[in-house]
XYZ file of C-alpha atoms in Angstrom:
466
model
C 74.564 -39.791 0.786
C 70.935 -39.240 1.540
C 68.562 -40.507 -1.076
C 65.292 -38.682 -1.823
C 62.183 -40.431 -0.554
C 60.560 -42.715 -3.034
C 56.923 -42.027 -3.649
C 55.178 -45.259 -4.203
C 52.237 -45.728 -6.546
C 49.993 -46.480 -3.591
C 50.877 -43.200 -1.824
C 50.381 -41.257 -5.037
C 46.959 -42.765 -5.448
C 46.055 -41.866 -1.872
C 47.185 -38.263 -2.401
C 45.126 -37.998 -5.555
C 42.092 -39.341 -3.757
C 42.571 -36.821 -0.963
C 42.851 -33.985 -3.477
C 39.674 -35.104 -5.167
C 37.868 -35.276 -1.834
C 38.831 -31.663 -1.080
C 37.375 -30.452 -4.391
C 33.750 -29.188 -4.055
C 31.267 -31.724 -5.270
C 29.849 -30.872 -8.707
C 31.834 -27.616 -8.695
C 32.546 -26.208 -12.150
C 33.709 -23.049 -13.805
C 30.205 -22.546 -15.172
C 29.165 -21.026 -18.498
C 31.608 -18.483 -19.873
C 28.793 -16.149 -20.954
C 27.465 -15.476 -17.428
C 29.923 -12.735 -16.480
C 29.791 -10.854 -19.824
C 25.989 -10.952 -19.684
C 26.041 -9.602 -16.125
C 28.382 -6.794 -17.192
C 26.069 -5.889 -20.074
C 23.026 -5.878 -17.766
C 24.937 -3.736 -15.275
C 25.715 -1.126 -17.930
C 22.201 -1.123 -19.416
C 20.417 -0.957 -16.049
C 22.683 1.838 -14.780
C 21.946 3.932 -17.855
C 18.261 3.020 -17.483
C 18.157 4.306 -13.896
C 19.578 7.664 -14.973
C 17.142 7.876 -17.892
C 14.120 6.983 -15.739
C 14.996 9.611 -13.142
C 15.498 12.176 -15.908
C 12.083 11.302 -17.348
C 10.548 11.735 -13.904
C 12.126 15.174 -13.583
C 10.920 16.186 -17.047
C 7.335 15.095 -16.316
C 6.931 16.287 -12.719
C 9.389 19.197 -12.590
C 11.629 17.924 -9.784
C 12.970 14.703 -8.325
C 10.988 15.217 -5.102
C 7.577 15.566 -6.769
C 5.283 12.521 -7.134
C 7.769 9.955 -5.760
C 5.238 7.153 -6.376
C 5.258 7.672 -10.162
C 5.857 4.906 -12.762
C 9.314 6.326 -13.703
C 10.405 5.960 -10.074
C 9.136 2.370 -10.088
C 11.137 1.711 -13.250
C 14.235 3.254 -11.668
C 13.836 0.986 -8.631
C 13.567 -2.126 -10.806
C 16.599 -1.186 -12.879
C 18.537 -0.290 -9.737
C 17.879 -3.730 -8.258
C 18.934 -5.368 -11.534
C 22.139 -3.297 -11.492
C 23.018 -4.439 -7.962
C 22.271 -8.070 -8.811
C 24.429 -7.855 -11.947
C 27.248 -6.234 -9.990
C 27.133 -9.106 -7.488
C 27.570 -11.627 -10.304
C 30.457 -9.640 -11.806
C 32.312 -9.304 -8.496
C 31.539 -12.589 -6.713
C 31.673 -14.917 -9.766
C 29.012 -17.416 -8.568
C 29.146 -19.244 -11.924
C 32.382 -20.880 -10.741
C 30.371 -22.949 -8.298
C 32.183 -21.888 -5.127
C 29.836 -22.303 -2.156
C 30.815 -19.048 -0.460
C 30.344 -17.105 -3.699
C 26.918 -18.667 -4.243
C 25.773 -17.855 -0.702
C 27.082 -14.287 -0.904
C 25.376 -13.751 -4.269
C 22.078 -15.039 -2.884
C 22.445 -12.735 0.131
C 23.229 -9.687 -2.038
C 20.265 -10.395 -4.298
C 17.974 -10.738 -1.273
C 19.234 -7.514 0.293
C 18.800 -5.712 -3.049
C 15.150 -6.819 -3.206
C 14.603 -5.799 0.420
C 16.194 -2.368 -0.021
C 14.210 -1.806 -3.226
C 10.997 -2.649 -1.390
C 11.838 -0.301 1.491
C 12.651 2.507 -0.957
C 9.272 1.903 -2.603
C 7.573 2.194 0.788
C 9.452 5.433 1.467
C 8.347 6.855 -1.882
C 4.709 6.058 -1.097
C 5.021 7.694 2.333
C 6.399 10.877 0.771
C 3.724 11.105 -1.922
C 1.332 14.060 -1.703
C -2.167 12.924 -0.750
C -4.208 15.903 -1.984
C -5.508 13.737 -4.833
C -7.653 11.911 -2.265
C -10.113 14.813 -2.026
C -13.673 14.183 -3.102
C -14.225 16.676 -5.884
C -12.397 19.978 -6.400
C -10.935 21.603 -3.241
C -11.785 25.252 -2.555
C -9.906 27.354 -0.015
C -11.213 30.888 -0.599
C -14.284 32.770 -1.750
C -12.494 33.555 -5.009
C -12.069 29.857 -5.752
C -15.710 29.232 -4.817
C -16.906 31.957 -7.202
C -14.718 30.606 -10.005
C -15.922 27.031 -9.537
C -19.602 27.964 -9.325
C -19.317 30.238 -12.356
C -17.941 27.335 -14.378
C -20.300 24.639 -13.062
C -23.628 26.373 -12.400
C -26.199 25.976 -15.210
C -26.628 29.130 -17.368
C -29.394 31.422 -16.194
C -29.476 29.945 -12.695
C -29.431 32.318 -9.737
C -29.438 30.065 -6.668
C -29.607 31.331 -3.108
C -26.220 31.039 -1.417
C -26.190 29.877 2.196
C -22.815 30.090 4.039
C -22.306 26.774 5.858
C -19.604 25.678 8.300
C -18.541 22.374 9.865
C -16.613 21.372 12.982
C -15.887 17.637 13.231
C -15.229 16.558 16.813
C -14.852 12.788 16.474
C -14.545 10.145 13.797
C -14.375 6.355 13.946
C -14.297 3.686 11.254
C -16.890 1.084 12.235
C -16.175 -1.334 9.375
C -14.989 -1.319 5.786
C -17.837 0.914 4.546
C -19.241 2.761 7.574
C -17.706 5.672 9.447
C -19.214 7.520 12.415
C -18.802 11.287 12.753
C -19.939 13.795 15.330
C -19.663 17.562 15.492
C -21.404 20.826 14.664
C -22.856 22.295 11.474
C -23.992 25.903 11.238
C -25.520 28.193 8.648
C -25.764 31.965 8.250
C -28.954 33.450 6.781
C -28.751 36.981 5.384
C -31.632 39.461 5.876
C -32.786 38.918 2.284
C -33.145 35.159 2.756
C -36.749 34.121 2.010
C -38.537 33.530 5.325
C -40.158 30.340 4.035
C -36.813 28.766 3.117
C -36.211 25.611 5.166
C -33.262 25.933 7.519
C -30.780 23.123 8.009
C -28.802 20.545 6.059
C -29.193 16.909 5.078
C -26.472 14.248 5.298
C -27.496 11.972 2.396
C -24.910 9.249 3.201
C -26.202 8.830 6.763
C -27.602 5.367 7.457
C -30.384 6.608 9.768
C -29.581 10.140 10.928
C -29.782 12.104 7.670
C -32.303 14.564 9.177
C -31.678 13.906 12.874
C -29.838 16.972 14.133
C -30.253 18.792 17.409
C -30.341 22.575 17.338
C -27.523 23.703 19.616
C -27.702 27.489 19.338
C -29.319 30.365 17.468
C -27.680 33.770 17.173
C -28.550 36.989 15.334
C -26.307 39.958 14.626
C -26.863 42.840 12.189
C -29.829 41.040 10.707
C -27.803 37.874 9.967
C -29.236 34.806 11.671
C -26.837 31.993 12.590
C -28.194 28.578 13.529
C -25.978 25.733 14.737
C -26.836 22.042 15.009
C -25.110 19.130 16.665
C -24.943 15.954 14.577
C -23.941 12.348 15.247
C -24.263 10.176 12.170
C -23.075 6.864 10.767
C -22.135 7.498 7.148
C -21.881 4.780 4.525
C -19.200 5.592 1.975
C -17.103 3.711 -0.610
C -13.593 3.349 0.816
C -10.723 1.831 -1.164
C -8.338 -0.437 0.766
C -6.248 -1.869 -2.090
C -3.068 -0.186 -0.771
C -3.543 -1.187 2.897
C -1.520 -0.492 5.069
C -0.259 2.384 2.893
C -3.751 3.592 2.045
C -5.233 7.022 2.544
C -8.934 7.630 3.142
C -11.231 10.617 2.854
C -14.219 10.321 5.187
C -16.350 13.181 3.941
C -19.591 14.923 4.767
C -21.837 15.646 1.798
C -24.057 18.587 2.705
C -27.422 19.045 1.039
C -29.687 22.031 1.723
C -32.865 21.009 3.485
C -34.802 23.196 1.055
C -35.842 21.233 -2.051
C -38.466 23.489 -3.641
C -36.084 26.421 -4.256
C -32.663 26.589 -5.900
C -30.216 26.722 -2.998
C -26.468 26.186 -3.029
C -24.304 25.860 0.069
C -21.008 27.761 0.190
C -18.210 27.413 2.781
C -18.348 29.908 5.631
C -14.653 30.831 5.430
C -15.202 33.843 7.704
C -15.849 31.453 10.598
C -12.325 29.936 10.430
C -9.007 31.484 11.404
C -7.388 29.746 8.421
C -8.686 27.947 5.360
C -5.346 26.287 4.575
C -6.044 22.522 4.291
C -2.793 21.747 6.134
C -4.065 23.653 9.207
C -7.121 21.347 9.419
C -9.927 23.923 9.490
C -13.133 22.480 10.870
C -11.414 19.725 12.882
C -11.306 19.536 16.677
C -7.784 20.178 17.988
C -8.024 17.325 20.514
C -9.111 14.928 17.780
C -8.398 11.217 18.406
C -7.312 9.630 15.125
C -6.867 6.011 16.331
C -4.201 4.698 13.975
C -4.494 7.451 11.370
C -2.355 10.477 10.532
C -4.233 13.617 9.380
C -3.077 15.066 6.061
C -5.609 17.722 5.005
C -9.066 19.018 5.828
C -11.378 21.434 4.097
C -14.230 21.996 1.681
C -14.667 20.838 -1.886
C -17.305 20.827 -4.608
C -18.445 17.982 -6.789
C -21.111 17.998 -9.456
C -23.299 14.924 -9.044
C -26.080 15.023 -11.657
C -29.409 13.375 -10.821
C -31.926 12.044 -13.332
C -34.923 12.844 -11.137
C -36.705 15.911 -9.803
C -37.506 14.124 -6.519
C -41.168 14.610 -7.416
C -40.981 18.417 -7.458
C -41.877 19.630 -10.940
C -40.525 18.220 -14.185
C -37.143 16.461 -14.159
C -35.989 18.220 -17.338
C -36.510 21.624 -15.713
C -34.585 20.820 -12.526
C -31.166 22.434 -12.117
C -28.265 20.185 -11.102
C -26.220 22.368 -8.767
C -22.763 21.463 -7.389
C -22.748 19.798 -3.983
C -20.672 20.956 -1.021
C -18.403 18.457 0.763
C -16.274 18.614 3.876
C -13.200 16.380 3.621
C -10.863 14.937 6.227
C -7.977 13.277 4.356
C -6.209 10.668 6.486
C -3.169 8.465 6.000
C -2.972 5.162 7.849
C -0.222 4.816 10.437
C 2.102 2.016 9.290
C 3.431 1.037 12.732
C 0.333 -0.823 13.947
C -0.167 -3.043 10.873
C 3.596 -3.675 10.699
C 3.792 -5.181 14.171
C 0.451 -6.940 13.770
C 0.985 -8.537 10.366
C 4.491 -8.047 8.982
C 6.286 -9.430 12.050
C 4.177 -12.595 11.824
C 4.968 -12.910 8.109
C 8.709 -12.496 8.763
C 8.621 -15.172 11.479
C 6.656 -17.566 9.250
C 9.081 -17.032 6.356
C 12.090 -17.715 8.617
C 10.529 -20.916 9.984
C 9.761 -22.080 6.456
C 13.348 -21.402 5.417
C 14.514 -23.455 8.381
C 12.445 -26.400 7.124
C 13.978 -26.002 3.675
C 17.532 -25.905 5.060
C 16.944 -29.092 7.062
C 15.508 -30.899 4.029
C 18.182 -33.250 2.672
C 18.645 -36.675 1.097
C 21.833 -37.343 3.059
C 21.055 -40.175 5.482
C 23.698 -39.021 7.964
C 22.210 -35.502 8.088
C 18.686 -36.909 8.277
C 19.580 -38.875 11.400
C 21.227 -35.797 12.902
C 18.322 -33.438 12.131
C 15.642 -36.032 12.948
C 13.529 -34.584 10.120
C 11.926 -36.834 7.534
C 9.729 -35.991 4.573
C 6.633 -36.654 6.663
C 8.052 -34.359 9.334
C 8.454 -31.569 6.783
C 4.888 -32.153 5.616
C 3.522 -32.013 9.178
C 5.430 -28.861 10.122
C 4.463 -27.143 6.862
C 0.811 -28.060 7.395
C 0.817 -26.449 10.834
C 2.460 -23.336 9.430
C -0.043 -23.283 6.561
C -3.022 -23.225 8.940
C -1.381 -20.504 11.055
C -1.027 -18.324 7.945
C -4.668 -19.033 7.016
C -5.882 -17.925 10.455
C -3.820 -14.737 10.294
C -5.087 -14.067 6.770
C -8.717 -14.445 7.884
C -8.079 -12.118 10.816
C -6.606 -9.576 8.414
C -9.578 -9.687 6.045
C -12.037 -9.400 8.918
C -10.225 -6.381 10.337
C -9.879 -4.463 7.077
C -13.312 -5.276 5.680
C -12.217 -4.887 2.067
C -14.142 -6.590 -0.717
C -11.025 -6.909 -2.884
C -7.470 -8.054 -2.237
C -5.314 -5.568 -0.328
C -1.576 -5.058 -0.701
C -0.722 -6.692 2.604
C -2.708 -9.799 1.605
C -0.123 -10.458 -1.086
C 2.257 -11.607 1.655
C 0.134 -14.530 2.990
C -0.693 -15.487 -0.601
C 3.041 -15.652 -1.386
C 3.597 -17.635 1.822
C 0.965 -20.151 0.692
C 2.906 -20.600 -2.545
C 6.262 -20.937 -0.776
C 4.882 -23.507 1.679
C 3.592 -25.630 -1.199
C 6.939 -25.343 -3.006
C 8.904 -26.370 0.110
C 6.669 -29.417 0.601
C 6.971 -30.405 -3.073
C 10.738 -29.988 -2.813
C 10.869 -32.408 0.136
C 8.662 -34.958 -1.649
C 10.632 -34.818 -4.911
C 13.931 -35.049 -3.041
C 12.809 -38.292 -1.391
C 11.170 -39.734 -4.516
C 12.840 -41.927 -7.165
C 12.398 -39.096 -9.667
C 15.694 -37.288 -10.068
C 15.495 -33.565 -10.843
C 18.857 -31.931 -11.343
C 17.818 -28.597 -9.836
C 16.807 -30.328 -6.595
C 19.517 -33.016 -6.489
C 22.399 -30.655 -7.284
C 24.811 -30.452 -4.331
C 22.346 -31.882 -1.854
C 19.387 -29.535 -2.492
C 21.564 -26.422 -2.516
C 19.872 -24.454 -5.299
C 16.369 -24.295 -3.711
C 17.969 -23.040 -0.504
C 19.905 -20.355 -2.367
C 16.833 -19.295 -4.347
C 14.414 -19.106 -1.380
C 14.989 -15.540 -0.150
C 15.579 -13.907 -3.560
C 12.378 -15.482 -4.907
C 10.303 -14.628 -1.816
C 11.503 -11.028 -1.571
C 11.370 -10.629 -5.352
C 7.688 -11.580 -5.400
C 6.920 -9.125 -2.591
C 8.940 -6.399 -4.346
C 7.116 -6.970 -7.649
C 3.740 -6.910 -5.871
C 4.702 -3.677 -4.114
C 5.419 -1.935 -7.406
C 2.315 -3.372 -9.091
C -0.063 -2.229 -6.322
C 1.464 0.982 -4.949
C 2.748 2.476 -8.223
C -0.354 2.046 -10.379
C -0.802 5.752 -11.176
């Protein structure tokens, strides 16, 4: 008769020890309220997304209009929250399983990244006609309507048809742009002979009056005079949304005649089309150098002056609307992406590598050959590299304020400091549960969601301000 094997107390103790060793360190079922809370957030955020999109449709008439509106930003935020809540409901990270924690961190990071890319797409699709300086006019009817509403009562100014052809444009720095091209005017037979011919470019640094007469032509009593201009114009450009910004380098056209009431009107008859999308008044072989053209055309803006320029009494001077020629441009994203974003991605990955290698396990320290001082030295080198790239960025853009893309190096500064502090606290006698838990696991899991979450929040705050 075969007897069953006898399990001794020693063997039982060894088996128990082995079972304990296979259990994840510090693993627990976690708070019972985590999953119900995630389910509630999932339901609320899903309903919120639908409501936000409905509000957008009610305000703007369609889902495709004004994609950079605040309701769209709210829908993006709630959508990200819904995905994050769904990850908690499905993966159950509160149980403490390592694979579930890593997958949850990855899903949260991807949700932030996708939300940010959707925000970029919305900004790209937004209509840029709001960048015009003043009120756009595309026909003589619109000109008559604008002048009737904005010309002082009793005024009867002389109208001079004026046209523009811009042949080249280059941004010299953050405030100066150089333009070259032709400006012409048509003078009817009843134009006073003593009226000064020509225009003034008031924003020009030096060449406001320096134009070269290129041609003079007369037909049916109408005299046409054309001038060639090359001027450096100083204008206030806004770079807060760089590299998603749009700019409007414009020409403000003043009549050269100051002693008589003269108003310049667009010479629409000189163009085959006045549709802004067909770029009237812009050279077809135009070199945009990192910009994408959106619209071109004329506009009016009423800029009142509190002086008569020394001609008569200031109270008797008429403030007439000024004529502008606009060239609305949108910056090409590809160049700044490869110049700045690729560097930021590489720096963030290197910093994450330092965080992953940071440990208080002596065996892993000897394997990685990375001490606290080593983390500090590597982080210092990375910090100075980010500073140099940040200075290069500010010098290239020339903005007086902080641009959108500058948020990324600022966030990297913060993350570098946090990684260094994490390494110091991990090696110090001070025990912080968040850092000590499972050999510095939580900071590693939180790195990408926090980094991408900060960039996502900054994207919405800067690009969805309207």
